[in-house]
Amino acid sequence: MLELPKPVFKRMRNKSLYWFQQRLNWGGNHFNTLRCENLDMVATYRPYHFNGGEFGLYLYAHYFTAFLLDIMERTGLLFNEAHRFALECVQTHGAFHYLVERYAGLMNAVSSYPHYKKEVYSPLWGTEECIEETLANAYLFQNHPEWEEKRLNYVHELFKKQRDGYAQAAGIQQKTITSLYRQLENFIGGRKTFSLEEWIRRRTPFYVDHLPVYLVNDCLKDSEFENVIEIVFPACLDWEVNL
């Protein structure tokens, strides 16, 4: 799990939510009653089929900070707990997209994944039929069975407020998940040596060191981005920071 150094956790965990809101006062613009970002807005997975060696999860400082503040406000989690939880959410969602891409390659269908993305995923995105996003959201529950009720309730409520495709993961039943996995297999094509659902289950929990993560300044002024780095990512970990 990517995390901040423990001395930073210790220093930050006693800060109040108000302290963070005052210093990051634009954070409340994105997760509220009027709009709710999906996890792909917080961290976008860029497939290796299209991005080569620069594939991975691109974590957007602006949206991640807003997501982090929303978690703190709605769950009462301290900074260190909320930060870990936020990373778990976005990394797990991104990991599902990565695993789907890997499965498509293993099915010996060289062009199936790009074809699927162009002809199936893109036209269906933002609709109830965009089942890859539904399954990616549902994968959070599968990948984190250790989450207690507070975290589970937050994720359920988050999903309910998201747009079609993502929202369908709220309260989804296992039989529905299995049916969606079969549909996604059919969309991808290729030989069916083993099912997508079974293949992903064998790789769960997903280990985050398998997926490169990049911290990106998406739409902040330089001064605001520096402020986020100082407060939210003071060590920048081992990430490449894209300005």
PDB file of C-alpha atoms in Angstrom:
ATOM      1  CA  MET A   1       0.000   0.000   0.000  1.00  0.00           C
ATOM      2  CA  LEU A   2       1.290   3.442  -0.914  1.00  0.00           C
ATOM      3  CA  GLU A   3       1.291   5.614   2.161  1.00  0.00           C
ATOM      4  CA  LEU A   4       2.845   8.688   3.678  1.00  0.00           C
ATOM      5  CA  PRO A   5       5.844   8.289   5.978  1.00  0.00           C
ATOM      6  CA  LYS A   6       4.788   7.599   9.558  1.00  0.00           C
ATOM      7  CA  PRO A   7       6.222  10.850  10.993  1.00  0.00           C
ATOM      8  CA  VAL A   8       3.895  12.752   8.644  1.00  0.00           C
ATOM      9  CA  PHE A   9       0.960  10.596   9.745  1.00  0.00           C
ATOM     10  CA  LYS A  10       1.764  11.380  13.353  1.00  0.00           C
ATOM     11  CA  ARG A  11       2.028  15.116  12.719  1.00  0.00           C
ATOM     12  CA  MET A  12      -1.118  15.366  10.586  1.00  0.00           C
ATOM     13  CA  ARG A  13      -3.516  13.038  12.386  1.00  0.00           C
ATOM     14  CA  ASN A  14      -4.197  15.587  15.129  1.00  0.00           C
ATOM     15  CA  LYS A  15      -5.175  18.325  12.693  1.00  0.00           C
ATOM     16  CA  SER A  16      -8.898  19.051  12.530  1.00  0.00           C
ATOM     17  CA  LEU A  17     -11.000  18.784   9.392  1.00  0.00           C
ATOM     18  CA  TYR A  18     -11.446  22.557   9.597  1.00  0.00           C
ATOM     19  CA  TRP A  19      -7.657  22.997   9.449  1.00  0.00           C
ATOM     20  CA  PHE A  20      -7.534  21.087   6.139  1.00  0.00           C
ATOM     21  CA  GLN A  21     -10.612  22.833   4.725  1.00  0.00           C
ATOM     22  CA  GLN A  22      -9.147  26.272   5.408  1.00  0.00           C
ATOM     23  CA  ARG A  23      -5.932  25.453   3.566  1.00  0.00           C
ATOM     24  CA  LEU A  24      -7.603  23.535   0.733  1.00  0.00           C
ATOM     25  CA  ASN A  25     -10.766  25.624   0.483  1.00  0.00           C
ATOM     26  CA  TRP A  26     -11.648  24.551  -3.084  1.00  0.00           C
ATOM     27  CA  GLY A  27     -11.948  20.892  -2.086  1.00  0.00           C
ATOM     28  CA  GLY A  28     -15.682  21.013  -1.400  1.00  0.00           C
ATOM     29  CA  ASN A  29     -16.498  21.893  -5.016  1.00  0.00           C
ATOM     30  CA  HIS A  30     -16.513  18.302  -6.264  1.00  0.00           C
ATOM     31  CA  PHE A  31     -18.145  15.867  -3.844  1.00  0.00           C
ATOM     32  CA  ASN A  32     -21.410  17.477  -2.793  1.00  0.00           C
ATOM     33  CA  THR A  33     -25.164  17.410  -3.413  1.00  0.00           C
ATOM     34  CA  LEU A  34     -24.790  18.995  -6.864  1.00  0.00           C
ATOM     35  CA  ARG A  35     -22.015  16.823  -8.286  1.00  0.00           C
ATOM     36  CA  CYS A  36     -20.131  13.678  -7.424  1.00  0.00           C
ATOM     37  CA  GLU A  37     -16.991  12.671  -9.258  1.00  0.00           C
ATOM     38  CA  ASN A  38     -16.374   9.052 -10.185  1.00  0.00           C
ATOM     39  CA  LEU A  39     -13.157   7.304  -9.206  1.00  0.00           C
ATOM     40  CA  ASP A  40     -11.801   7.549 -12.761  1.00  0.00           C
ATOM     41  CA  MET A  41     -11.826  11.332 -12.322  1.00  0.00           C
ATOM     42  CA  VAL A  42      -9.731  10.973  -9.177  1.00  0.00           C
ATOM     43  CA  ALA A  43      -7.250   8.539 -10.710  1.00  0.00           C
ATOM     44  CA  THR A  44      -7.309   7.441 -14.361  1.00  0.00           C
ATOM     45  CA  TYR A  45      -5.903   4.112 -15.512  1.00  0.00           C
ATOM     46  CA  ARG A  46      -4.001   4.478 -18.798  1.00  0.00           C
ATOM     47  CA  PRO A  47      -3.689   1.069 -20.533  1.00  0.00           C
ATOM     48  CA  TYR A  48      -0.363  -0.290 -21.769  1.00  0.00           C
ATOM     49  CA  HIS A  49      -1.997  -1.120 -25.116  1.00  0.00           C
ATOM     50  CA  PHE A  50      -2.130   2.626 -25.794  1.00  0.00           C
ATOM     51  CA  ASN A  51       0.515   4.101 -23.497  1.00  0.00           C
ATOM     52  CA  GLY A  52       3.369   1.606 -23.609  1.00  0.00           C
ATOM     53  CA  GLY A  53       5.884   2.116 -20.803  1.00  0.00           C
ATOM     54  CA  GLU A  54       3.949   5.107 -19.498  1.00  0.00           C
ATOM     55  CA  PHE A  55       0.921   2.995 -18.595  1.00  0.00           C
ATOM     56  CA  GLY A  56      -0.389   3.039 -15.046  1.00  0.00           C
ATOM     57  CA  LEU A  57      -2.595   4.947 -12.651  1.00  0.00           C
ATOM     58  CA  TYR A  58      -2.479   8.731 -12.979  1.00  0.00           C
ATOM     59  CA  LEU A  59      -3.524  10.216  -9.644  1.00  0.00           C
ATOM     60  CA  TYR A  60      -4.866  13.752 -10.000  1.00  0.00           C
ATOM     61  CA  ALA A  61      -3.832  15.943  -7.074  1.00  0.00           C
ATOM     62  CA  HIS A  62      -6.858  18.242  -7.385  1.00  0.00           C
ATOM     63  CA  TYR A  63      -9.544  15.562  -7.350  1.00  0.00           C
ATOM     64  CA  PHE A  64      -7.740  13.274  -4.922  1.00  0.00           C
ATOM     65  CA  THR A  65      -7.542  16.085  -2.369  1.00  0.00           C
ATOM     66  CA  ALA A  66     -11.263  16.817  -2.763  1.00  0.00           C
ATOM     67  CA  PHE A  67     -11.988  13.099  -2.384  1.00  0.00           C
ATOM     68  CA  LEU A  68      -9.824  12.909   0.733  1.00  0.00           C
ATOM     69  CA  LEU A  69     -11.583  15.878   2.362  1.00  0.00           C
ATOM     70  CA  ASP A  70     -14.997  14.389   1.581  1.00  0.00           C
ATOM     71  CA  ILE A  71     -14.004  11.118   3.228  1.00  0.00           C
ATOM     72  CA  MET A  72     -12.811  12.955   6.337  1.00  0.00           C
ATOM     73  CA  GLU A  73     -16.024  14.981   6.532  1.00  0.00           C
ATOM     74  CA  ARG A  74     -18.451  12.098   6.004  1.00  0.00           C
ATOM     75  CA  THR A  75     -16.710   9.331   7.946  1.00  0.00           C
ATOM     76  CA  GLY A  76     -14.912  11.160  10.720  1.00  0.00           C
ATOM     77  CA  LEU A  77     -11.682   9.352   9.826  1.00  0.00           C
ATOM     78  CA  LEU A  78      -8.458  11.091  10.766  1.00  0.00           C
ATOM     79  CA  PHE A  79      -6.128  12.274   8.030  1.00  0.00           C
ATOM     80  CA  ASN A  80      -3.887   9.199   8.006  1.00  0.00           C
ATOM     81  CA  GLU A  81      -6.853   6.791   7.964  1.00  0.00           C
ATOM     82  CA  ALA A  82      -8.721   8.764   5.302  1.00  0.00           C
ATOM     83  CA  HIS A  83      -5.601   9.034   3.132  1.00  0.00           C
ATOM     84  CA  ARG A  84      -5.062   5.267   3.188  1.00  0.00           C
ATOM     85  CA  PHE A  85      -8.747   4.631   2.499  1.00  0.00           C
ATOM     86  CA  ALA A  86      -8.792   7.082  -0.443  1.00  0.00           C
ATOM     87  CA  LEU A  87      -5.758   5.377  -1.967  1.00  0.00           C
ATOM     88  CA  GLU A  88      -7.331   1.954  -1.479  1.00  0.00           C
ATOM     89  CA  CYS A  89     -10.436   3.098  -3.363  1.00  0.00           C
ATOM     90  CA  VAL A  90      -8.716   4.605  -6.394  1.00  0.00           C
ATOM     91  CA  GLN A  91      -5.982   1.977  -6.653  1.00  0.00           C
ATOM     92  CA  THR A  92      -8.484  -0.881  -6.491  1.00  0.00           C
ATOM     93  CA  HIS A  93     -10.726   0.695  -9.138  1.00  0.00           C
ATOM     94  CA  GLY A  94      -7.731   1.254 -11.405  1.00  0.00           C
ATOM     95  CA  ALA A  95      -6.409  -2.242 -10.718  1.00  0.00           C
ATOM     96  CA  PHE A  96      -9.621  -3.743 -12.076  1.00  0.00           C
ATOM     97  CA  HIS A  97      -9.147  -1.974 -15.416  1.00  0.00           C
ATOM     98  CA  TYR A  98      -5.549  -3.224 -15.489  1.00  0.00           C
ATOM     99  CA  LEU A  99      -6.629  -6.809 -14.794  1.00  0.00           C
ATOM    100  CA  VAL A 100      -9.262  -6.675 -17.550  1.00  0.00           C
ATOM    101  CA  GLU A 101      -6.594  -5.521 -19.982  1.00  0.00           C
ATOM    102  CA  ARG A 102      -4.235  -8.314 -18.941  1.00  0.00           C
ATOM    103  CA  TYR A 103      -6.997 -10.903 -19.289  1.00  0.00           C
ATOM    104  CA  ALA A 104      -7.724  -9.719 -22.829  1.00  0.00           C
ATOM    105  CA  GLY A 105      -4.068 -10.274 -23.729  1.00  0.00           C
ATOM    106  CA  LEU A 106      -4.007 -13.734 -22.197  1.00  0.00           C
ATOM    107  CA  MET A 107      -6.992 -14.727 -24.295  1.00  0.00           C
ATOM    108  CA  ASN A 108      -4.689 -14.640 -27.329  1.00  0.00           C
ATOM    109  CA  ALA A 109      -6.699 -11.924 -28.998  1.00  0.00           C
ATOM    110  CA  VAL A 110      -4.043  -9.391 -29.993  1.00  0.00           C
ATOM    111  CA  SER A 111      -6.428  -6.709 -31.214  1.00  0.00           C
ATOM    112  CA  SER A 112      -9.413  -7.562 -29.005  1.00  0.00           C
ATOM    113  CA  TYR A 113      -8.692  -5.040 -26.250  1.00  0.00           C
ATOM    114  CA  PRO A 114      -8.264  -1.951 -28.492  1.00  0.00           C
ATOM    115  CA  HIS A 115     -11.321  -3.053 -30.469  1.00  0.00           C
ATOM    116  CA  TYR A 116     -13.340  -3.495 -27.293  1.00  0.00           C
ATOM    117  CA  LYS A 117     -12.310  -0.072 -25.974  1.00  0.00           C
ATOM    118  CA  LYS A 118     -13.224   1.659 -29.224  1.00  0.00           C
ATOM    119  CA  GLU A 119     -16.335  -0.231 -30.265  1.00  0.00           C
ATOM    120  CA  VAL A 120     -17.885  -1.201 -26.903  1.00  0.00           C
ATOM    121  CA  TYR A 121     -16.515   0.683 -23.924  1.00  0.00           C
ATOM    122  CA  SER A 122     -16.372   4.200 -25.384  1.00  0.00           C
ATOM    123  CA  PRO A 123     -19.904   4.251 -26.888  1.00  0.00           C
ATOM    124  CA  LEU A 124     -21.370   2.834 -23.671  1.00  0.00           C
ATOM    125  CA  TRP A 125     -19.479   5.028 -21.206  1.00  0.00           C
ATOM    126  CA  GLY A 126     -21.832   7.081 -19.045  1.00  0.00           C
ATOM    127  CA  THR A 127     -24.708   4.626 -19.510  1.00  0.00           C
ATOM    128  CA  GLU A 128     -26.003   1.726 -17.437  1.00  0.00           C
ATOM    129  CA  GLU A 129     -24.503  -0.646 -20.018  1.00  0.00           C
ATOM    130  CA  CYS A 130     -20.917   0.400 -19.284  1.00  0.00           C
ATOM    131  CA  ILE A 131     -20.425  -2.715 -17.200  1.00  0.00           C
ATOM    132  CA  GLU A 132     -16.645  -2.471 -16.893  1.00  0.00           C
ATOM    133  CA  GLU A 133     -17.144   0.586 -14.669  1.00  0.00           C
ATOM    134  CA  THR A 134     -19.870  -1.141 -12.675  1.00  0.00           C
ATOM    135  CA  LEU A 135     -17.568  -4.098 -12.050  1.00  0.00           C
ATOM    136  CA  ALA A 136     -14.583  -1.856 -11.287  1.00  0.00           C
ATOM    137  CA  ASN A 137     -16.608  -0.145  -8.563  1.00  0.00           C
ATOM    138  CA  ALA A 138     -17.932  -3.457  -7.240  1.00  0.00           C
ATOM    139  CA  TYR A 139     -14.357  -4.771  -7.123  1.00  0.00           C
ATOM    140  CA  LEU A 140     -13.670  -2.440  -4.200  1.00  0.00           C
ATOM    141  CA  PHE A 141     -15.790  -4.646  -1.950  1.00  0.00           C
ATOM    142  CA  GLN A 142     -14.130  -7.827  -3.221  1.00  0.00           C
ATOM    143  CA  ASN A 143     -10.610  -6.469  -2.811  1.00  0.00           C
ATOM    144  CA  HIS A 144     -11.206  -5.070   0.689  1.00  0.00           C
ATOM    145  CA  PRO A 145     -13.267  -7.525   2.757  1.00  0.00           C
ATOM    146  CA  GLU A 146     -11.579  -6.046   5.853  1.00  0.00           C
ATOM    147  CA  TRP A 147     -13.437  -2.721   5.542  1.00  0.00           C
ATOM    148  CA  GLU A 148     -15.697  -2.034   8.491  1.00  0.00           C
ATOM    149  CA  GLU A 149     -19.223  -0.638   8.270  1.00  0.00           C
ATOM    150  CA  LYS A 150     -18.094   3.002   8.276  1.00  0.00           C
ATOM    151  CA  ARG A 151     -16.032   2.565   5.117  1.00  0.00           C
ATOM    152  CA  LEU A 152     -18.568   0.309   3.403  1.00  0.00           C
ATOM    153  CA  ASN A 153     -21.383   2.784   4.023  1.00  0.00           C
ATOM    154  CA  TYR A 154     -19.325   5.630   2.616  1.00  0.00           C
ATOM    155  CA  VAL A 155     -18.573   3.725  -0.592  1.00  0.00           C
ATOM    156  CA  HIS A 156     -22.205   2.659  -1.026  1.00  0.00           C
ATOM    157  CA  GLU A 157     -23.389   6.262  -0.691  1.00  0.00           C
ATOM    158  CA  LEU A 158     -20.635   7.483  -3.000  1.00  0.00           C
ATOM    159  CA  PHE A 159     -21.673   5.041  -5.719  1.00  0.00           C
ATOM    160  CA  LYS A 160     -25.344   6.014  -5.432  1.00  0.00           C
ATOM    161  CA  LYS A 161     -24.460   9.618  -6.325  1.00  0.00           C
ATOM    162  CA  GLN A 162     -22.291   8.785  -9.333  1.00  0.00           C
ATOM    163  CA  ARG A 163     -23.360   8.749 -12.960  1.00  0.00           C
ATOM    164  CA  ASP A 164     -24.730   5.727 -14.819  1.00  0.00           C
ATOM    165  CA  GLY A 165     -22.339   2.840 -15.222  1.00  0.00           C
ATOM    166  CA  TYR A 166     -20.657   3.606 -11.905  1.00  0.00           C
ATOM    167  CA  ALA A 167     -23.828   3.990  -9.824  1.00  0.00           C
ATOM    168  CA  GLN A 168     -25.066   0.479 -10.598  1.00  0.00           C
ATOM    169  CA  ALA A 169     -22.411  -0.943  -8.230  1.00  0.00           C
ATOM    170  CA  ALA A 170     -24.305   0.365  -5.197  1.00  0.00           C
ATOM    171  CA  GLY A 171     -26.011  -2.606  -3.555  1.00  0.00           C
ATOM    172  CA  ILE A 172     -25.166  -4.967  -6.421  1.00  0.00           C
ATOM    173  CA  GLN A 173     -25.778  -8.674  -5.812  1.00  0.00           C
ATOM    174  CA  GLN A 174     -23.274 -11.454  -6.501  1.00  0.00           C
ATOM    175  CA  LYS A 175     -25.468 -13.124  -9.128  1.00  0.00           C
ATOM    176  CA  THR A 176     -25.600  -9.832 -11.018  1.00  0.00           C
ATOM    177  CA  ILE A 177     -21.821  -9.472 -10.758  1.00  0.00           C
ATOM    178  CA  THR A 178     -21.321 -12.941 -12.226  1.00  0.00           C
ATOM    179  CA  SER A 179     -23.690 -12.142 -15.085  1.00  0.00           C
ATOM    180  CA  LEU A 180     -21.822  -8.903 -15.850  1.00  0.00           C
ATOM    181  CA  TYR A 181     -18.488 -10.721 -15.848  1.00  0.00           C
ATOM    182  CA  ARG A 182     -19.827 -13.081 -18.517  1.00  0.00           C
ATOM    183  CA  GLN A 183     -21.018 -10.166 -20.623  1.00  0.00           C
ATOM    184  CA  LEU A 184     -17.646  -8.442 -20.325  1.00  0.00           C
ATOM    185  CA  GLU A 185     -15.899 -11.660 -21.429  1.00  0.00           C
ATOM    186  CA  ASN A 186     -18.084 -11.764 -24.514  1.00  0.00           C
ATOM    187  CA  PHE A 187     -17.315  -8.142 -25.307  1.00  0.00           C
ATOM    188  CA  ILE A 188     -13.559  -8.771 -25.096  1.00  0.00           C
ATOM    189  CA  GLY A 189     -13.607 -11.952 -27.191  1.00  0.00           C
ATOM    190  CA  GLY A 190     -10.745 -14.405 -27.573  1.00  0.00           C
ATOM    191  CA  ARG A 191     -10.502 -17.984 -26.423  1.00  0.00           C
ATOM    192  CA  LYS A 192     -12.209 -18.920 -23.156  1.00  0.00           C
ATOM    193  CA  THR A 193      -9.560 -21.008 -21.381  1.00  0.00           C
ATOM    194  CA  PHE A 194     -10.800 -19.693 -18.040  1.00  0.00           C
ATOM    195  CA  SER A 195     -13.398 -17.155 -17.004  1.00  0.00           C
ATOM    196  CA  LEU A 196     -12.603 -13.508 -16.344  1.00  0.00           C
ATOM    197  CA  GLU A 197     -14.277 -13.678 -12.949  1.00  0.00           C
ATOM    198  CA  GLU A 198     -12.233 -16.673 -11.834  1.00  0.00           C
ATOM    199  CA  TRP A 199      -8.976 -15.222 -13.178  1.00  0.00           C
ATOM    200  CA  ILE A 200      -9.481 -11.952 -11.280  1.00  0.00           C
ATOM    201  CA  ARG A 201     -10.527 -13.794  -8.126  1.00  0.00           C
ATOM    202  CA  ARG A 202      -7.204 -15.652  -8.152  1.00  0.00           C
ATOM    203  CA  ARG A 203      -5.377 -12.315  -8.236  1.00  0.00           C
ATOM    204  CA  THR A 204      -7.324 -10.799  -5.387  1.00  0.00           C
ATOM    205  CA  PRO A 205      -6.283  -9.058  -3.202  1.00  0.00           C
ATOM    206  CA  PHE A 206      -4.405  -7.030  -5.789  1.00  0.00           C
ATOM    207  CA  TYR A 207      -0.922  -5.890  -4.784  1.00  0.00           C
ATOM    208  CA  VAL A 208      -0.459  -2.234  -5.637  1.00  0.00           C
ATOM    209  CA  ASP A 209       3.232  -2.525  -6.478  1.00  0.00           C
ATOM    210  CA  HIS A 210       2.130  -4.230  -9.715  1.00  0.00           C
ATOM    211  CA  LEU A 211       0.687  -0.960 -10.970  1.00  0.00           C
ATOM    212  CA  PRO A 212       2.767   2.236 -11.496  1.00  0.00           C
ATOM    213  CA  VAL A 213       1.230   5.354  -9.926  1.00  0.00           C
ATOM    214  CA  TYR A 214       1.957   8.914 -11.071  1.00  0.00           C
ATOM    215  CA  LEU A 215       0.968  12.059  -9.227  1.00  0.00           C
ATOM    216  CA  VAL A 216      -0.368  14.659 -11.683  1.00  0.00           C
ATOM    217  CA  ASN A 217      -1.151  18.346 -11.379  1.00  0.00           C
ATOM    218  CA  ASP A 218      -4.411  18.300 -13.314  1.00  0.00           C
ATOM    219  CA  CYS A 219      -5.832  21.810 -12.985  1.00  0.00           C
ATOM    220  CA  LEU A 220      -4.289  23.603 -10.019  1.00  0.00           C
ATOM    221  CA  LYS A 221      -2.260  26.778 -10.077  1.00  0.00           C
ATOM    222  CA  ASP A 222       1.398  26.149  -9.277  1.00  0.00           C
ATOM    223  CA  SER A 223       0.970  27.691  -5.816  1.00  0.00           C
ATOM    224  CA  GLU A 224      -2.075  25.519  -5.090  1.00  0.00           C
ATOM    225  CA  PHE A 225      -0.287  22.402  -6.291  1.00  0.00           C
ATOM    226  CA  GLU A 226       2.686  23.188  -4.070  1.00  0.00           C
ATOM    227  CA  ASN A 227       0.258  23.584  -1.189  1.00  0.00           C
ATOM    228  CA  VAL A 228      -1.246  20.151  -1.904  1.00  0.00           C
ATOM    229  CA  ILE A 229       2.204  18.581  -2.088  1.00  0.00           C
ATOM    230  CA  GLU A 230       3.148  20.149   1.232  1.00  0.00           C
ATOM    231  CA  ILE A 231      -0.042  19.032   3.010  1.00  0.00           C
ATOM    232  CA  VAL A 232      -1.209  15.866   1.272  1.00  0.00           C
ATOM    233  CA  PHE A 233       1.952  14.430  -0.332  1.00  0.00           C
ATOM    234  CA  PRO A 234       4.854  16.083   1.523  1.00  0.00           C
ATOM    235  CA  ALA A 235       7.386  13.457   0.549  1.00  0.00           C
ATOM    236  CA  CYS A 236       5.856  12.716  -2.892  1.00  0.00           C
ATOM    237  CA  LEU A 237       6.820   9.134  -2.017  1.00  0.00           C
ATOM    238  CA  ASP A 238       8.664   7.584  -4.976  1.00  0.00           C
ATOM    239  CA  TRP A 239       6.215   8.948  -7.527  1.00  0.00           C
ATOM    240  CA  GLU A 240       7.005  10.842 -10.673  1.00  0.00           C
ATOM    241  CA  VAL A 241       5.315  14.227 -10.374  1.00  0.00           C
ATOM    242  CA  ASN A 242       3.863  15.451 -13.676  1.00  0.00           C
ATOM    243  CA  LEU A 243       3.513  19.233 -13.800  1.00  0.00           C
TER     244      LEU A 243
END
